[in-house]
Short mmCIF file of C-alpha atoms and ligand atoms in Angstrom, two decimals:
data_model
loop_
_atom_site.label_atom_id
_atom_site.label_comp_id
_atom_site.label_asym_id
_atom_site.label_seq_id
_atom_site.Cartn_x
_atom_site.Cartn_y
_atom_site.Cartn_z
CA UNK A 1 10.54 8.01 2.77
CA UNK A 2 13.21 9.40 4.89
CA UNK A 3 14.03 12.17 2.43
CA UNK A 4 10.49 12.92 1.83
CA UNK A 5 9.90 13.43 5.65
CA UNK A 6 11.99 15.58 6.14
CA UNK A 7 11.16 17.91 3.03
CA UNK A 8 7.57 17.84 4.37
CA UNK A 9 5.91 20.91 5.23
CA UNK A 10 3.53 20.81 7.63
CA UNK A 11 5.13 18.72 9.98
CA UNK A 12 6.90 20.23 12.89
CA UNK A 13 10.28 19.41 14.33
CA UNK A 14 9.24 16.98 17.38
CA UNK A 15 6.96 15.46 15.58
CA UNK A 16 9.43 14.62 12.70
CA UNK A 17 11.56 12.96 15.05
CA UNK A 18 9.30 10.84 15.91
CA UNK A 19 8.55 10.13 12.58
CA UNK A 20 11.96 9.10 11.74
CA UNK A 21 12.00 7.00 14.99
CA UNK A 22 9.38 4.66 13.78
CA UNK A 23 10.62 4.54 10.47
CA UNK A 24 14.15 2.97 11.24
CA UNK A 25 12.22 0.59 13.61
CA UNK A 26 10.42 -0.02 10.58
CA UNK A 27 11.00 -4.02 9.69
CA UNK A 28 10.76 -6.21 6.20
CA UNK A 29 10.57 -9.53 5.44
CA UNK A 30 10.13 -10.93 1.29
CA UNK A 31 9.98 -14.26 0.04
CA UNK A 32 8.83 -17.06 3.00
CA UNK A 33 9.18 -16.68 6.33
CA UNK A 34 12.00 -17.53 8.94
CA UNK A 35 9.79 -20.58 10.16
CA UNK A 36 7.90 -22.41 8.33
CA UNK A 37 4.37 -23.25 9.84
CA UNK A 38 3.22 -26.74 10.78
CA UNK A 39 -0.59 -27.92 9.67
CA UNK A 40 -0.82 -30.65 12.39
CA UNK A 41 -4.10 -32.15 11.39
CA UNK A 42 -5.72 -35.15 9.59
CA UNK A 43 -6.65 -34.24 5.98
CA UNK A 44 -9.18 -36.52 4.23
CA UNK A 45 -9.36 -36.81 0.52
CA UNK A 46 -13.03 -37.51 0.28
CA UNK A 47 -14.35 -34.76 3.39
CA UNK A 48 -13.87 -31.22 2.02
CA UNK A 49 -15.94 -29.63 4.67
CA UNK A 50 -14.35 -32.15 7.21
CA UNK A 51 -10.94 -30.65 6.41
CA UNK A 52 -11.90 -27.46 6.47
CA UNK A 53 -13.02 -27.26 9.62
CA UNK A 54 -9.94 -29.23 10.69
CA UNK A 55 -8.21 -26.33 9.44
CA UNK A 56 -10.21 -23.86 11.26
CA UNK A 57 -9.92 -25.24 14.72
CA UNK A 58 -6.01 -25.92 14.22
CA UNK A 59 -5.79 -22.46 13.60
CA UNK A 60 -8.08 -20.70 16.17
CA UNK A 61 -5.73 -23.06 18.89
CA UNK A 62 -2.64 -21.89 17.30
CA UNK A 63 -3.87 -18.02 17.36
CA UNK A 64 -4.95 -18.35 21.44
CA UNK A 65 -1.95 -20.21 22.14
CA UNK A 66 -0.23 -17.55 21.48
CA UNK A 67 -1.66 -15.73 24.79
CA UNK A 68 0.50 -14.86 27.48
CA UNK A 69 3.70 -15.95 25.37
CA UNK A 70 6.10 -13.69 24.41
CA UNK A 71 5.55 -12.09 20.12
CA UNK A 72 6.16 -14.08 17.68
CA UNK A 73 7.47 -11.80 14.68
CA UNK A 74 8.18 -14.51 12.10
CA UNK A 75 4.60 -15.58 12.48
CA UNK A 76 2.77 -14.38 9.15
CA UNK A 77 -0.69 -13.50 7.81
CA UNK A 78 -0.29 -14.71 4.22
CA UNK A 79 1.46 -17.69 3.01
CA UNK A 80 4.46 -17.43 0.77
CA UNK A 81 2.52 -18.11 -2.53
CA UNK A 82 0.00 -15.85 -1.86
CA UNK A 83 0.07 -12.48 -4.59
CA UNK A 84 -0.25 -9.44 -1.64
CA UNK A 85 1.37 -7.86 0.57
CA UNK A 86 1.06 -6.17 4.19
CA UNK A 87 2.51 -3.88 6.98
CA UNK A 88 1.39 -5.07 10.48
CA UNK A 89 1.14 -1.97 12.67
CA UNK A 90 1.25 -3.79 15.85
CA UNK A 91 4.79 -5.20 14.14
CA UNK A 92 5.47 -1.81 12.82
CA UNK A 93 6.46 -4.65 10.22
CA UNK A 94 5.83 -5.31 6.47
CA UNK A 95 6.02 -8.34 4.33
CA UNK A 96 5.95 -8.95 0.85
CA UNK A 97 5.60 -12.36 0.08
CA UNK A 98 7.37 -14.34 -2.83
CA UNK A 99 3.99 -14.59 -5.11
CA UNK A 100 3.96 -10.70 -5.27
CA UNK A 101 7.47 -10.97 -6.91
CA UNK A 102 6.12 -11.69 -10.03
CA UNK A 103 4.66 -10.11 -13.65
CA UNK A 104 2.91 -7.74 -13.67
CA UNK A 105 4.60 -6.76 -10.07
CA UNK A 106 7.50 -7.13 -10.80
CA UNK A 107 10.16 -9.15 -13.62
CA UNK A 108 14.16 -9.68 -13.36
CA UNK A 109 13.59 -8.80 -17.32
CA UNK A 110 12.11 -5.53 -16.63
CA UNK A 111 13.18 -2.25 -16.34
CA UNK A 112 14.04 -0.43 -13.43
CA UNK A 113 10.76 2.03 -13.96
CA UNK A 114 8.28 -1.06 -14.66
CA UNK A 115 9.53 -2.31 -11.78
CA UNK A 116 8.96 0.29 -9.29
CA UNK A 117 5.91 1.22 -11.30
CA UNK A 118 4.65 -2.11 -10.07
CA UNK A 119 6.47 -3.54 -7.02
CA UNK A 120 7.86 -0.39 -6.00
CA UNK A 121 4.66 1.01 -5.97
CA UNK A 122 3.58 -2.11 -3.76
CA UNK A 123 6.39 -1.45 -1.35
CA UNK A 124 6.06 2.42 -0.75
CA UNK A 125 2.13 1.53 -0.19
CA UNK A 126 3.01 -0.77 2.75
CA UNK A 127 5.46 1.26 4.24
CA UNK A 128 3.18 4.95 3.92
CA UNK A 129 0.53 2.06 5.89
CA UNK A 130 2.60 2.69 9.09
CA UNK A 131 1.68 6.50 8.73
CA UNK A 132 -1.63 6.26 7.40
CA UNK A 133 -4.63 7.26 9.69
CA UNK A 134 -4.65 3.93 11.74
CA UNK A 135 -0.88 3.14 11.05
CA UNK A 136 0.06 6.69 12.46
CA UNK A 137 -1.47 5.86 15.69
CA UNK A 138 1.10 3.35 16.46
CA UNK A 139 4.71 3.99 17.63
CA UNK A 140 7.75 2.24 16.33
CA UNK A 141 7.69 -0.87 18.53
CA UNK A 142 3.84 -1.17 17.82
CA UNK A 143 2.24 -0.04 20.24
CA UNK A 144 -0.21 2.63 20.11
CA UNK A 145 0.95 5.39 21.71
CA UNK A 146 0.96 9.11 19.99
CA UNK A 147 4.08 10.65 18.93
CA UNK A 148 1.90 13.81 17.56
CA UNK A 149 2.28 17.42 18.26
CA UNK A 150 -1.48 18.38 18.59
CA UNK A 151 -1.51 21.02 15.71
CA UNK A 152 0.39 18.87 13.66
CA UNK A 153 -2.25 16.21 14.14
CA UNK A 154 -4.77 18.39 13.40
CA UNK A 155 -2.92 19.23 10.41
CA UNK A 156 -2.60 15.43 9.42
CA UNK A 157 -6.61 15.31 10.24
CA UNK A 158 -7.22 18.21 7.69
CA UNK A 159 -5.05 16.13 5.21
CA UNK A 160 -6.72 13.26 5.67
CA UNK A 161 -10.08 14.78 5.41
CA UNK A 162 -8.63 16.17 1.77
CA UNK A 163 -8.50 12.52 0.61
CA UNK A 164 -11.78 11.03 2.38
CA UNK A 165 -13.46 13.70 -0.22
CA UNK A 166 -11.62 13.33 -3.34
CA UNK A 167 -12.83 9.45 -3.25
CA UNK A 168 -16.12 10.33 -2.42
CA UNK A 169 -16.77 11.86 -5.51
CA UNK A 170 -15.98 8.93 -7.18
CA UNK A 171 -18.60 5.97 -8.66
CA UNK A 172 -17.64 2.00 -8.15
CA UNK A 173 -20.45 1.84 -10.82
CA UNK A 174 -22.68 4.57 -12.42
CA UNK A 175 -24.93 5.51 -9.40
CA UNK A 176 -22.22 3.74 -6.36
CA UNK A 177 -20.03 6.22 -5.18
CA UNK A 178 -17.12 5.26 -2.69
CA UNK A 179 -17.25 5.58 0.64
CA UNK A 180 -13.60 7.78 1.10
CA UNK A 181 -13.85 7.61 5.19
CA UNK A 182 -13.84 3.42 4.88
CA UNK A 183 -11.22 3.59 1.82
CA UNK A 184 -9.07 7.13 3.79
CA UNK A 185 -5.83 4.39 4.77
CA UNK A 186 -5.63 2.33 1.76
CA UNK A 187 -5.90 5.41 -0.69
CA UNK A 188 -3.96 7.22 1.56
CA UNK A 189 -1.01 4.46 1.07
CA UNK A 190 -2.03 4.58 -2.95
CA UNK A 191 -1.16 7.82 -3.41
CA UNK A 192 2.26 7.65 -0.78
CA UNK A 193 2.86 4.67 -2.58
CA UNK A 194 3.31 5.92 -6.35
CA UNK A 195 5.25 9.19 -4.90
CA UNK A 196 7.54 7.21 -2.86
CA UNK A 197 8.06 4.58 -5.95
CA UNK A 198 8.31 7.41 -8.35
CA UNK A 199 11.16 9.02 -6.38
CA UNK A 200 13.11 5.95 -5.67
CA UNK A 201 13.29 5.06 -9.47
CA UNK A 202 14.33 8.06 -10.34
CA UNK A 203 16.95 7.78 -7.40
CA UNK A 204 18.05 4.59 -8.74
CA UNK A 205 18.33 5.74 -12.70
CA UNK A 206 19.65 9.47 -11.84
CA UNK A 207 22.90 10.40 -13.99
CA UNK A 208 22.00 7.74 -16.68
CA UNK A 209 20.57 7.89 -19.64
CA UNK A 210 16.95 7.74 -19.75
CA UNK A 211 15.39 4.56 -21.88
CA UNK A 212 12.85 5.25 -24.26
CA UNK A 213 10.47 2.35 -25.51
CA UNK A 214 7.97 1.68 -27.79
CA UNK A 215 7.67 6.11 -28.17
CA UNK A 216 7.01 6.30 -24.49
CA UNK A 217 9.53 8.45 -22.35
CA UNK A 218 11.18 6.42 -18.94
CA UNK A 219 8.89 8.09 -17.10
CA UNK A 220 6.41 7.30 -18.85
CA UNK A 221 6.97 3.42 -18.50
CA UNK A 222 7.06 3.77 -15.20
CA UNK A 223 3.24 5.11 -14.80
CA UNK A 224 2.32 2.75 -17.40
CA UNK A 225 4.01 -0.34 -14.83
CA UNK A 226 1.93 1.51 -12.08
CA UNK A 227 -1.22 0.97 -14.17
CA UNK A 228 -0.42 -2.33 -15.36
CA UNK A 229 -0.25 -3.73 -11.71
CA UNK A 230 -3.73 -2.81 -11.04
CA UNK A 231 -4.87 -4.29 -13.93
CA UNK A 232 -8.46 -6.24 -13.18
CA UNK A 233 -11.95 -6.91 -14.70
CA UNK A 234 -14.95 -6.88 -12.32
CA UNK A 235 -18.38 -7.27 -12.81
CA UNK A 236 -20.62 -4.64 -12.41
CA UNK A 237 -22.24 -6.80 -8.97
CA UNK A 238 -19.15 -7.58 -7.74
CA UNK A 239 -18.26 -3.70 -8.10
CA UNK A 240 -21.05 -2.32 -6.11
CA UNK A 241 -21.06 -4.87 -3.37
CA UNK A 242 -17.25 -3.76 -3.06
CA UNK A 243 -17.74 0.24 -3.02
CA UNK A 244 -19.44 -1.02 0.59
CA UNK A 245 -17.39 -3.33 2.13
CA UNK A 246 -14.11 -3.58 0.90
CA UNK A 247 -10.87 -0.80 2.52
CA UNK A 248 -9.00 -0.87 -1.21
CA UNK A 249 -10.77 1.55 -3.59
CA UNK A 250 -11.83 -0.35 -7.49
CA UNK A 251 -8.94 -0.84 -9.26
CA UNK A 252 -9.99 1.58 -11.43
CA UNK A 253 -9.84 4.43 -8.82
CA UNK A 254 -6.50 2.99 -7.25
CA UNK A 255 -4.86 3.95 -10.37
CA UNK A 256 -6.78 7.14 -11.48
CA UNK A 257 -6.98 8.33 -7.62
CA UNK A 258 -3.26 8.10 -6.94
CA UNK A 259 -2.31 9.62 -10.31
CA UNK A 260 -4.81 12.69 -10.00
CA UNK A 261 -2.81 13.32 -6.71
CA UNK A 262 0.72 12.90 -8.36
CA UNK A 263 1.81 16.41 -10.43
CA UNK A 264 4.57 14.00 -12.24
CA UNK A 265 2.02 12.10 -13.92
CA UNK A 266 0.33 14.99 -15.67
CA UNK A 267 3.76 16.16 -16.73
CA UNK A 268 4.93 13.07 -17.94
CA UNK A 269 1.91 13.05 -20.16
CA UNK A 270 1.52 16.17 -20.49
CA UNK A 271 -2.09 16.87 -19.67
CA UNK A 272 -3.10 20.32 -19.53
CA UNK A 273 -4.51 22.00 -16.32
CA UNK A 274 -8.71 20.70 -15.79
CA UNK A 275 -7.97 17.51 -17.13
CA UNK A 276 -9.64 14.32 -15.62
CA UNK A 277 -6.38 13.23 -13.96
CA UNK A 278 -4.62 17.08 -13.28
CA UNK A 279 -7.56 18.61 -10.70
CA UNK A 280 -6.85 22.00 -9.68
CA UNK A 281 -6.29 21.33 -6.25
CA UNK A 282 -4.26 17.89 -5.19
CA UNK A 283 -4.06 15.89 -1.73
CA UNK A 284 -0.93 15.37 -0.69
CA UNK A 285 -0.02 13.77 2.80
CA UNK A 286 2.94 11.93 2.77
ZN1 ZN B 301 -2.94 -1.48 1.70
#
């Protein structure tokens, strides 16, 4: 990411700086969290709804306890089993818990450009969250507070804008298209995400040998991890309720979308210019 910022260019000087300034404040934490959280309430085995709303008032007391006391940083949103992952603006933090760490994300038997095809991918996503159209509103100890040059934000805008259309013109289902303004951070991350991935695997592999398997070239594996990872069936329903509430595009779209916004794919597969996944014109932000 740090290399990539600075090659970027439509960014100006000041506003690079403080680019780079919130991205060594930028924290991680993987696996379970410093402290463990306590679940201080009676659990019966025969009074589901009972214990759920047990759990529900535990937890509202726990959240508004937390007012006027100083931030708690080791405090997390998902639990350490839990298969996601998520950067916390107000944090300028991300955390990848230890469920995530696992096939089709990622596999200690793996190679390097599975890997990053999958949990790379998943870790350049969080951290291009922190500059994404909400996450770029916050400075590096979380608060929200500009550290934009006003034509370079209008720059970013124009960027942005790029991305909010190319989504729009796709369909959750035949008929549903996706709403790209609702979707803009999370596709926005998607397609910093794969870029960011791509580059740090081939950062990791450069001066070796590249590994060829089953006919497909390394960098080829590594797009085929990237799809893998997204890898879901949903039913047509569930789809088009989705395209209108949910901020992550259909799986679907967070492979194709990315990857018609990343030049390396087409190469690496060599698909010739007007094919469904090399537009003419790309969106690139980060
Ligand atoms: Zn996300």
């Amino acid at each position: 990411m740090k290399a990539n910022l600075a090659a970027l260019p439509w960014m100006d000087a000041k506003t690079k700086d403080g680019a780079f300034a919130k991205l060594a404040k930028m924290t991680y934490q993987i696996g379970y969290p410093n402290a463990w959280k306590t679940y201080a309430f009676a659990i019966d085995a025969h009074a589901y709804a009972k214990n759920a709303l047990a759990a529900v008032a535990t937890e509202h007391a726990r959240q508004l306890g937390k007012i006027g006391k100083p931030v708690d940083k080791d405090d997390w949103q998902m639990t350490a089993s839990t298969v996601n992952a998520y950067y916390d603006p107000s944090l300028n933090g991300m955390v990848f818990p230890a469920g995530i760490l696992q096939p089709p994300f990622f596999n200690p038997d793996a190679s390097v450009a599975v890997n990053l095809g999958g949990m790379g991918m998943v870790v350049g996503h969080e951290l291009t969250h922190g500059f994404d159209d909400q996450g770029a509103q916050y400075d590096g100890d979380g608060n929200l507070k500009t550290w934009w040059a006003s034509e370079t934000a209008a720059k970013f805008k124009a960027k942005t804008q790029c991305v909010v259309d190319q989504y729009n013109a796709y369909e959750a289902v035949p008929g549903v298209k996706l709403n790209g303004a609702n979707t803009q951070g999370e596709n926005i991350a998607d397609i910093g995400g794969v870029k960011l991935a791509y580059r740090a695997y081939h950062a990791l592999r450069a001066g070796q040998a590249p590994i060829e398997a089953e006919g497909f070239t390394e960098d080829q594996t590594f797009f085929l991890g990237f799809g893998q990872a997204w890898c879901a069936k949903v039913r047509p329903d569930l789809a088009k309720l989705l395209a209108t509430v949910d901020v992550h595009s259909p799986p679907e779209w967070r492979v194709n979308g990315a990857l018609s916004a990343t030049p390396e794919f087409a190469e690496a597969f060599h698909c010739k210019a007007g094919a469904k996944l090399r537009p003419a014109t790309t969106c690139q932000v980060w």
